[in-house]
Short mmCIF file of C-alpha atoms and ligand atoms in Angstrom, two decimals:
data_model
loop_
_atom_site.label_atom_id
_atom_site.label_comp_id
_atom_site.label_asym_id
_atom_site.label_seq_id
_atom_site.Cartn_x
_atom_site.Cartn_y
_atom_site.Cartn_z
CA UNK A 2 -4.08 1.55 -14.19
CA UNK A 3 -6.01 1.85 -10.79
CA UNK A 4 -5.35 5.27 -10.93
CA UNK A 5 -6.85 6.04 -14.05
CA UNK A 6 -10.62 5.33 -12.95
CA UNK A 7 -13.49 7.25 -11.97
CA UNK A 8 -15.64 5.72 -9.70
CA UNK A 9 -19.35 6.79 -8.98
CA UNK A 10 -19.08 7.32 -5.47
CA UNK A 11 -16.12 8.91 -3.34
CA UNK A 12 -16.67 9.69 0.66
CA UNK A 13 -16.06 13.40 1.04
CA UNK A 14 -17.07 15.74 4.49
CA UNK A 15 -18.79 12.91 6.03
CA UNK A 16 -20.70 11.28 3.15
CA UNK A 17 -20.95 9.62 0.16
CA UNK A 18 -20.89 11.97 -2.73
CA UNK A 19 -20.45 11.89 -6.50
CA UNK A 20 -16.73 11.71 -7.66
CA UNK A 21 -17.13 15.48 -9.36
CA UNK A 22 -18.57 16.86 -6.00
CA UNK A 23 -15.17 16.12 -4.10
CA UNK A 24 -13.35 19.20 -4.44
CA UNK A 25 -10.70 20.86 -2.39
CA UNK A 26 -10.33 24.77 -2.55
CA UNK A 27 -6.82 26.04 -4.55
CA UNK A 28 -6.15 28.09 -1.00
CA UNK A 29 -5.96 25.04 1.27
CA UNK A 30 -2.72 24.23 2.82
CA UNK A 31 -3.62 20.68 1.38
CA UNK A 32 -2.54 21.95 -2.35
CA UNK A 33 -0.40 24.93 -1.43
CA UNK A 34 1.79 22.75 0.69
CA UNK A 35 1.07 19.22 -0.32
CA UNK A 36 0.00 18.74 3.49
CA UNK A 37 -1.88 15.12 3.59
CA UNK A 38 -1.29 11.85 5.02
CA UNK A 39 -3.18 8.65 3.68
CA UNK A 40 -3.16 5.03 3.23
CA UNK A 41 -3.71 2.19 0.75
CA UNK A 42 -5.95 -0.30 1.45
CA UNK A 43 -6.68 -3.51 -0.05
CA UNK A 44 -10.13 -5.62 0.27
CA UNK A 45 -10.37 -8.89 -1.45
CA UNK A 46 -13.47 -11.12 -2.38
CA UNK A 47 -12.79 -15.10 -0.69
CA UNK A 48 -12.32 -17.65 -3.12
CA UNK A 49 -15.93 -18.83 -3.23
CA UNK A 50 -17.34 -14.64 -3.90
CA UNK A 51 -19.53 -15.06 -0.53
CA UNK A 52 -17.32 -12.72 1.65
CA UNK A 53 -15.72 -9.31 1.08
CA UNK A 54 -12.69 -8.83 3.55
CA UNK A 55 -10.20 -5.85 3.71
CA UNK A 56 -6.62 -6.63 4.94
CA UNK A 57 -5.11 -5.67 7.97
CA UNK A 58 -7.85 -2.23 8.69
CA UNK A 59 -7.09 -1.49 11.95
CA UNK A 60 -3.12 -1.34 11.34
CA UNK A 61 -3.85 0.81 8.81
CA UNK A 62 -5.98 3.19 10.62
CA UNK A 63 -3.56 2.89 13.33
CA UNK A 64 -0.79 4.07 10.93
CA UNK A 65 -2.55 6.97 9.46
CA UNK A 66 -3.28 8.21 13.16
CA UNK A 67 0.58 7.73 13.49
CA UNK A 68 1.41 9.91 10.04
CA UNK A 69 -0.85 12.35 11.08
CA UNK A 70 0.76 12.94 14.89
CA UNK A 71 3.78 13.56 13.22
CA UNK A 72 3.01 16.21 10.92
CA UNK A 73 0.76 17.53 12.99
CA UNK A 74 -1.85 17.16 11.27
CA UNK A 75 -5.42 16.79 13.21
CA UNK A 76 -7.24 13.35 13.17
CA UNK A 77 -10.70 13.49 15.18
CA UNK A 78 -11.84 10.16 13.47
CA UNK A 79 -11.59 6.93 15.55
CA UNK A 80 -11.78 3.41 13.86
CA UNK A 81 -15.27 3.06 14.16
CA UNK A 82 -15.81 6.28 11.74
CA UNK A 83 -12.79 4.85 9.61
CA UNK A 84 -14.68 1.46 9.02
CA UNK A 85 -17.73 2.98 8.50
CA UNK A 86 -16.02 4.98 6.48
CA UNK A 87 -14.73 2.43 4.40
CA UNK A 88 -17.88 0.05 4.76
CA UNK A 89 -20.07 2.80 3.08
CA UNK A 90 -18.08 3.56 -0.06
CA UNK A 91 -17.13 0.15 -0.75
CA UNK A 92 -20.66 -1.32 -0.36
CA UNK A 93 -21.44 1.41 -2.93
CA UNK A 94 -19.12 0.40 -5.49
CA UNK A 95 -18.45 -3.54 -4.83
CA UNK A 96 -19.12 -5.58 -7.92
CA UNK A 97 -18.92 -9.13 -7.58
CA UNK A 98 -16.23 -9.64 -10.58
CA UNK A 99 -13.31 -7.39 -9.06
CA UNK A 100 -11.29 -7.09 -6.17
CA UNK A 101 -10.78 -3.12 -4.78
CA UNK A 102 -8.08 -0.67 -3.48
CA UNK A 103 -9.08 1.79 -1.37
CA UNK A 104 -7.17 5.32 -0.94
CA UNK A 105 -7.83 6.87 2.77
CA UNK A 106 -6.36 10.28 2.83
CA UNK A 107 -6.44 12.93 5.68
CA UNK A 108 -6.93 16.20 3.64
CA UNK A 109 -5.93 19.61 5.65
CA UNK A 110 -8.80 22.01 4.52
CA UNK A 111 -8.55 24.72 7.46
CA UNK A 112 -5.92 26.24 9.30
CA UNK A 113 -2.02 26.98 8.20
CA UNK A 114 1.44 26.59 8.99
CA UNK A 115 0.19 24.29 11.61
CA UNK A 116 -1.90 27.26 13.47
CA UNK A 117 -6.32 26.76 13.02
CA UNK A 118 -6.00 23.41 11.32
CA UNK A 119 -8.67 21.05 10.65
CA UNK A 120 -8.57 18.41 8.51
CA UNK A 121 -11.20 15.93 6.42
CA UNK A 122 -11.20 12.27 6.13
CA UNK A 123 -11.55 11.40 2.27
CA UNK A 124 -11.41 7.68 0.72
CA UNK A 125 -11.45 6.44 -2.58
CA UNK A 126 -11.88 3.19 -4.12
CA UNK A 127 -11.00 1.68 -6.95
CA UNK A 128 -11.54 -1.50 -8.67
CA UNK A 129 -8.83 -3.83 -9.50
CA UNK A 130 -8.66 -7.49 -11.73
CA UNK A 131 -8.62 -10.50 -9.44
CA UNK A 132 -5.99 -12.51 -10.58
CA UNK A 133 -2.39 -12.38 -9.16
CA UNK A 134 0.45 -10.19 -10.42
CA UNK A 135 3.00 -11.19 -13.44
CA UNK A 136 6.99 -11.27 -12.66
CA UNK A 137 8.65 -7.40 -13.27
CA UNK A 138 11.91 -5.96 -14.07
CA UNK A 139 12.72 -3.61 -11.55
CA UNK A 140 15.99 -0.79 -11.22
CA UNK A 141 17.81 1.00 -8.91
CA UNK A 142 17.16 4.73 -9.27
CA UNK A 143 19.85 7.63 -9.26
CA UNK A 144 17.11 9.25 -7.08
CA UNK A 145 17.14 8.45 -3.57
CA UNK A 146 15.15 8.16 -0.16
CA UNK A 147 14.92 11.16 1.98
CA UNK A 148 16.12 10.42 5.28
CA UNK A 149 14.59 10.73 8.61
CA UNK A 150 15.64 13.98 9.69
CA UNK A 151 14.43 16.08 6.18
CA UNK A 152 11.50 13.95 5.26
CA UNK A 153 10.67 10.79 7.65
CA UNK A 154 9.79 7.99 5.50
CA UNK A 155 7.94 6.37 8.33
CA UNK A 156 5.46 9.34 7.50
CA UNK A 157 2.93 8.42 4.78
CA UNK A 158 2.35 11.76 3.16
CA UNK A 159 1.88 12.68 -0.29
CA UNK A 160 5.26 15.01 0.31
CA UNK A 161 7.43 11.93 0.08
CA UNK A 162 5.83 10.71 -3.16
CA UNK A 163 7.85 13.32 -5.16
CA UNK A 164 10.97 11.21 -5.13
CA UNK A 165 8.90 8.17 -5.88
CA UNK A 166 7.14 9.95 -8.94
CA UNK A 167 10.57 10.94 -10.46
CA UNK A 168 12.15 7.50 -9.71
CA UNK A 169 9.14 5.85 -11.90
CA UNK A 170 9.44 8.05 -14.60
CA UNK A 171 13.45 7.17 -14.60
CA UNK A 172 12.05 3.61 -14.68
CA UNK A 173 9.30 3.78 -17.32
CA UNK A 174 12.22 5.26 -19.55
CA UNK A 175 14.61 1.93 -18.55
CA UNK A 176 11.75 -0.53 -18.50
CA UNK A 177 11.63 -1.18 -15.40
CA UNK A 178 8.01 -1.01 -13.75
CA UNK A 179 9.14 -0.47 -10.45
CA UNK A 180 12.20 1.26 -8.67
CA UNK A 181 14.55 0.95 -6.14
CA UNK A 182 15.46 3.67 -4.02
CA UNK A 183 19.28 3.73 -2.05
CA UNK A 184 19.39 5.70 1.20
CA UNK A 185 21.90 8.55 1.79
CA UNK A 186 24.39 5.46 2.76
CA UNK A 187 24.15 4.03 -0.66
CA UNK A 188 22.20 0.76 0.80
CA UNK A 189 18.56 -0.36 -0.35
CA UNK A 190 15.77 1.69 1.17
CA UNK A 191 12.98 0.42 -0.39
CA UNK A 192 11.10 0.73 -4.08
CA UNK A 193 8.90 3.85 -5.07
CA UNK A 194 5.55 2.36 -3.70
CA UNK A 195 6.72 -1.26 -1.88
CA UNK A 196 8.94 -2.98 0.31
CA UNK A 197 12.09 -5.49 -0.91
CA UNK A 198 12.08 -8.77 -0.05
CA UNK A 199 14.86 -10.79 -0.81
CA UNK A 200 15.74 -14.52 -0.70
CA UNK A 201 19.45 -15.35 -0.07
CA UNK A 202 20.26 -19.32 1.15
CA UNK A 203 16.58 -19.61 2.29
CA UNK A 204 16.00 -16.66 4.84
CA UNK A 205 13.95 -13.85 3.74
CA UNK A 206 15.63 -10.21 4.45
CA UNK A 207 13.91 -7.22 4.36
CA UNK A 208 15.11 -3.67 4.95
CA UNK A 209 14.19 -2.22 8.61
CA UNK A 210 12.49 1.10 8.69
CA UNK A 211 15.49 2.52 9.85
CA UNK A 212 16.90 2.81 6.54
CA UNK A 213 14.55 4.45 4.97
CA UNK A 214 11.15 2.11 4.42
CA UNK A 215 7.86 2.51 5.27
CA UNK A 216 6.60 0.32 8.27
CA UNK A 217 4.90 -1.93 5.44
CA UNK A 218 1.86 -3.79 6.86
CA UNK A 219 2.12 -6.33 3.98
CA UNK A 220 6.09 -7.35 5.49
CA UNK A 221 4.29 -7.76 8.50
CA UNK A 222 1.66 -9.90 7.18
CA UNK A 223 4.58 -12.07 5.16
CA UNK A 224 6.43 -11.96 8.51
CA UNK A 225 3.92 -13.37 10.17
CA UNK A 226 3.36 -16.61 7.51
CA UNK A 227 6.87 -17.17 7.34
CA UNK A 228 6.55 -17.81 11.27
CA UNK A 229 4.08 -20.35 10.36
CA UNK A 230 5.83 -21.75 7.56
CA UNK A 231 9.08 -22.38 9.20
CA UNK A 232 10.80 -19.70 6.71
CA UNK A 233 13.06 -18.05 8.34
CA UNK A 234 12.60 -14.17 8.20
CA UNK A 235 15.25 -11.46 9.41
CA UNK A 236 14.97 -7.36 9.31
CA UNK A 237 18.35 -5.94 8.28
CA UNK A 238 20.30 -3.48 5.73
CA UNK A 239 20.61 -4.91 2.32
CA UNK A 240 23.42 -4.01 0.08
CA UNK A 241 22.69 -2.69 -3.64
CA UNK A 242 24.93 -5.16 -4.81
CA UNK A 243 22.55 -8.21 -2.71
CA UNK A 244 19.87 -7.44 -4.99
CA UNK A 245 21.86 -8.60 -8.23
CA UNK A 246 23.04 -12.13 -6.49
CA UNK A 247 19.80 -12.53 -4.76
CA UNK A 248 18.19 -15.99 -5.26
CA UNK A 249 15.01 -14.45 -5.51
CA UNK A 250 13.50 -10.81 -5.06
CA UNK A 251 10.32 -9.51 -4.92
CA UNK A 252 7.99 -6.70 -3.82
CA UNK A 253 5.50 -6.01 -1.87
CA UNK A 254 2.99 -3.46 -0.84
CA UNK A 255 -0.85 -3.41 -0.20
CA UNK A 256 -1.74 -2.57 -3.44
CA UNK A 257 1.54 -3.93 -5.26
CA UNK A 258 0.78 -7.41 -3.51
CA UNK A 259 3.34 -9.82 -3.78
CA UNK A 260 5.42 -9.34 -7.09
CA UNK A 261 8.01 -11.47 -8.10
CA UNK A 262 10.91 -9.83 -10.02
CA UNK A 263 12.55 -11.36 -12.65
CA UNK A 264 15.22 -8.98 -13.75
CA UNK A 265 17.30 -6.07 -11.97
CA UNK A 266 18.54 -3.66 -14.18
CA UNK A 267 20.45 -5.44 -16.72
CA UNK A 268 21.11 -8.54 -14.28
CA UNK A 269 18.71 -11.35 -14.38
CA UNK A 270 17.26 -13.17 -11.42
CA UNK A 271 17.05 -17.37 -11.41
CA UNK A 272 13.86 -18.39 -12.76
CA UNK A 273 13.34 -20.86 -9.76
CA UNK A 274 11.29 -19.36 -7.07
CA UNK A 275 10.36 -21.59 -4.65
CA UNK A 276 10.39 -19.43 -1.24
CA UNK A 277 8.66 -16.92 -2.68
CA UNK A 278 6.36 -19.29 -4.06
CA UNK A 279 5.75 -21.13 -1.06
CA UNK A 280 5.11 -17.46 0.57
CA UNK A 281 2.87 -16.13 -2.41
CA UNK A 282 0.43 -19.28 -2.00
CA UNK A 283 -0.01 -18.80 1.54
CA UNK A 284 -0.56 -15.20 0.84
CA UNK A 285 -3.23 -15.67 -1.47
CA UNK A 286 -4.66 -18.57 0.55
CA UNK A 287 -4.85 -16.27 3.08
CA UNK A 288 -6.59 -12.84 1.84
CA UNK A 289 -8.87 -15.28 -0.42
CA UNK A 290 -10.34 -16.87 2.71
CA UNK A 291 -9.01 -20.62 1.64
CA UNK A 292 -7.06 -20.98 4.40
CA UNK A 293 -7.26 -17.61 6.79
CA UNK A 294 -4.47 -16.68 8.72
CA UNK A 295 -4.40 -13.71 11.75
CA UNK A 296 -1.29 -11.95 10.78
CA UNK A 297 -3.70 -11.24 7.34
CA UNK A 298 -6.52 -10.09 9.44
CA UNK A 299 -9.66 -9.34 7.60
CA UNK A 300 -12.63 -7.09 8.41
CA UNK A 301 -15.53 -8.13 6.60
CA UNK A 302 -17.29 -5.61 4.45
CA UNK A 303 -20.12 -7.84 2.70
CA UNK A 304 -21.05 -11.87 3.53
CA UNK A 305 -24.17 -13.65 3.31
CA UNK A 306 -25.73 -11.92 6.16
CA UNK A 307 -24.81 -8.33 5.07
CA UNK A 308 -25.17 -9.08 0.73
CA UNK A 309 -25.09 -6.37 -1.48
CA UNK A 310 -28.68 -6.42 -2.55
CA UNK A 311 -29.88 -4.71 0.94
CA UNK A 312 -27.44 -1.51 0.65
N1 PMP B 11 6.79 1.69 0.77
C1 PMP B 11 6.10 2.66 0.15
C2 PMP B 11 6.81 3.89 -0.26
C3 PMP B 11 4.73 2.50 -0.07
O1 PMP B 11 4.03 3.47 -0.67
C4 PMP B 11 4.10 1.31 0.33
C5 PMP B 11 2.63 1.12 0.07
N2 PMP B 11 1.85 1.63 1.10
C6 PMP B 11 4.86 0.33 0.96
C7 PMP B 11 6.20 0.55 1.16
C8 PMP B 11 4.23 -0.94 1.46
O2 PMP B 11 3.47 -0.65 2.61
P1 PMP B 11 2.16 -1.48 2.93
O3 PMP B 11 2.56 -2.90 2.92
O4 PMP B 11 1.76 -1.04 4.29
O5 PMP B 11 1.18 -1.16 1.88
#
């Protein structure tokens, strides 16, 4: 598990430092009141291993700046420091077998209850196995999403996570690796850490933020190759009950990719995939640099002209 590891290097007060220097105090409003916002990144190596991309970085910097406005929490960094940010701790870490995920996280360390507050730009990075994901069974959850007016889930902050954490525990018990999560109307929200995307008479539906998902990058990035592919692609509430007749279902997420699921609870899905399919090879085709694409925009972290050898 990605989370598990414990790489050299983290980038911590405006530096690189080693992973057991990067420590918050116990009195920061950070830990007392779980006040952070972050993002998950994802940088692939192309398909030959010249070139060292990371998805979509500017969207994500733009929707950290957006999480932080909302909880008010301060953000002095502009992209430049962000992919700097991210250029220096990934050149420190990049190995040329293994693809990485980067955590970006906007930790408050000063200030409380909104009043004095400053806040530190931390990321992480971890590595992860190249290869693309297997099929999962997934469930809907007795938990469910928060809605906008207690706990926006537009607002990536570790806050909303604590739903997510229960729902995969309620999963790991039912065997399901991932969860779905019902808004206060009973309809699909999202899953604990990804966005639905579901197949029915070959148009792909997704749920809208508006009830209850995160404005997922990756949809975007699948929105944009369905354009291209002539798929048609639509934004709208889904039903709990759609996700059992669904001709195909899958998630995705930056760091879940695009996952295929083969079994919903005790319902199983058809075995024949072939929108998602189409969709997953011009994904990969995309972030691997076969065939590049602009709604999967990369920024380049290490080519021939900036290798590895001269950090
Ligand atoms: N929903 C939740 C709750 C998530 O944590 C994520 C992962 N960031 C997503 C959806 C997918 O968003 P993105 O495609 O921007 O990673």
């Amino acid at each position: 598990m990605v989370q598990l590891q414990k790489p050299e290097w983290i980038f911590f007060d405006g530096a690189l430092r080693p992973w057991d220097e990067a420590v918050l105090h116990v009195g920061v409003e950070s830990v007392t009141r779980g006040v952070n916002v972050f993002e998950g990144l994802k940088g692939y190596w192309s398909h030959d291993a010249k070139s060292f991309g990371v998805v979509a970085l500017p969207r994500h910097f733009a929707r950290l700046q957006r999480s932080a406005r909302l909880l008010h929490v301060p953000c002095p960094y502009d992209l430049d420091y962000f992919q700097d940010a991210c250029r220096q701790l990934i050149r420190s870490l990049l190995t040329p077998e293994r693809d990485m995920w980067l955590r970006a996280v906007l930790f408050i360390v000063e200030g409380h209850w909104g009043v004095g507050d400053r806040a530190d730009l931390v990321m992480m990075a971890y590595h992860q196995d190249k290869q693309r994901p297997e099929p999962i069974n997934i469930g809907v959850s007795a938990w469910q999403r928060s809605a906008d007016a207690s706990l926006p889930p537009r607002v990536k902050a570790a806050a909303n996570y604590q739903v997510a954490r229960l729902g995969r525990i309620e999963g790991r018990e039912r065997g399901c690796s991932e969860m779905v999560l019902l808004n206060r109307h009973g309809r699909v929200a999202e899953a604990t850490g990804s966005c639905i995307l579901m197949v029915r008479d070959g148009c792909v539906a997704t749920t809208p933020a508006t009830e209850g998902a995160l404005e997922s990058i990756t949809v975007d990035v699948i929105e944009g190759l369905c354009e291209s592919l002539g798929i048609p692609f639509v934004r709208r509430p889904i039903d709990r009950t759609e996700l059992l007749v669904a001709d195909e279902l899958a998630i995705a997420g930056t760091l879940a990719e695009l996952v295929k699921v083969q079994r919903v609870d005790n319902y199983d899905l058809p075995r024949e995939t072939p929108v998602l399919d189409t969709i997953a090879d011009r994904f990969w085709d995309a972030v691997r640099q076969v065939k590049p694409h602009p709604a999967a925009d990369l920024t380049i972290m290490a080519d021939e002209s900036h290798p590895l050898e001269a950090r």
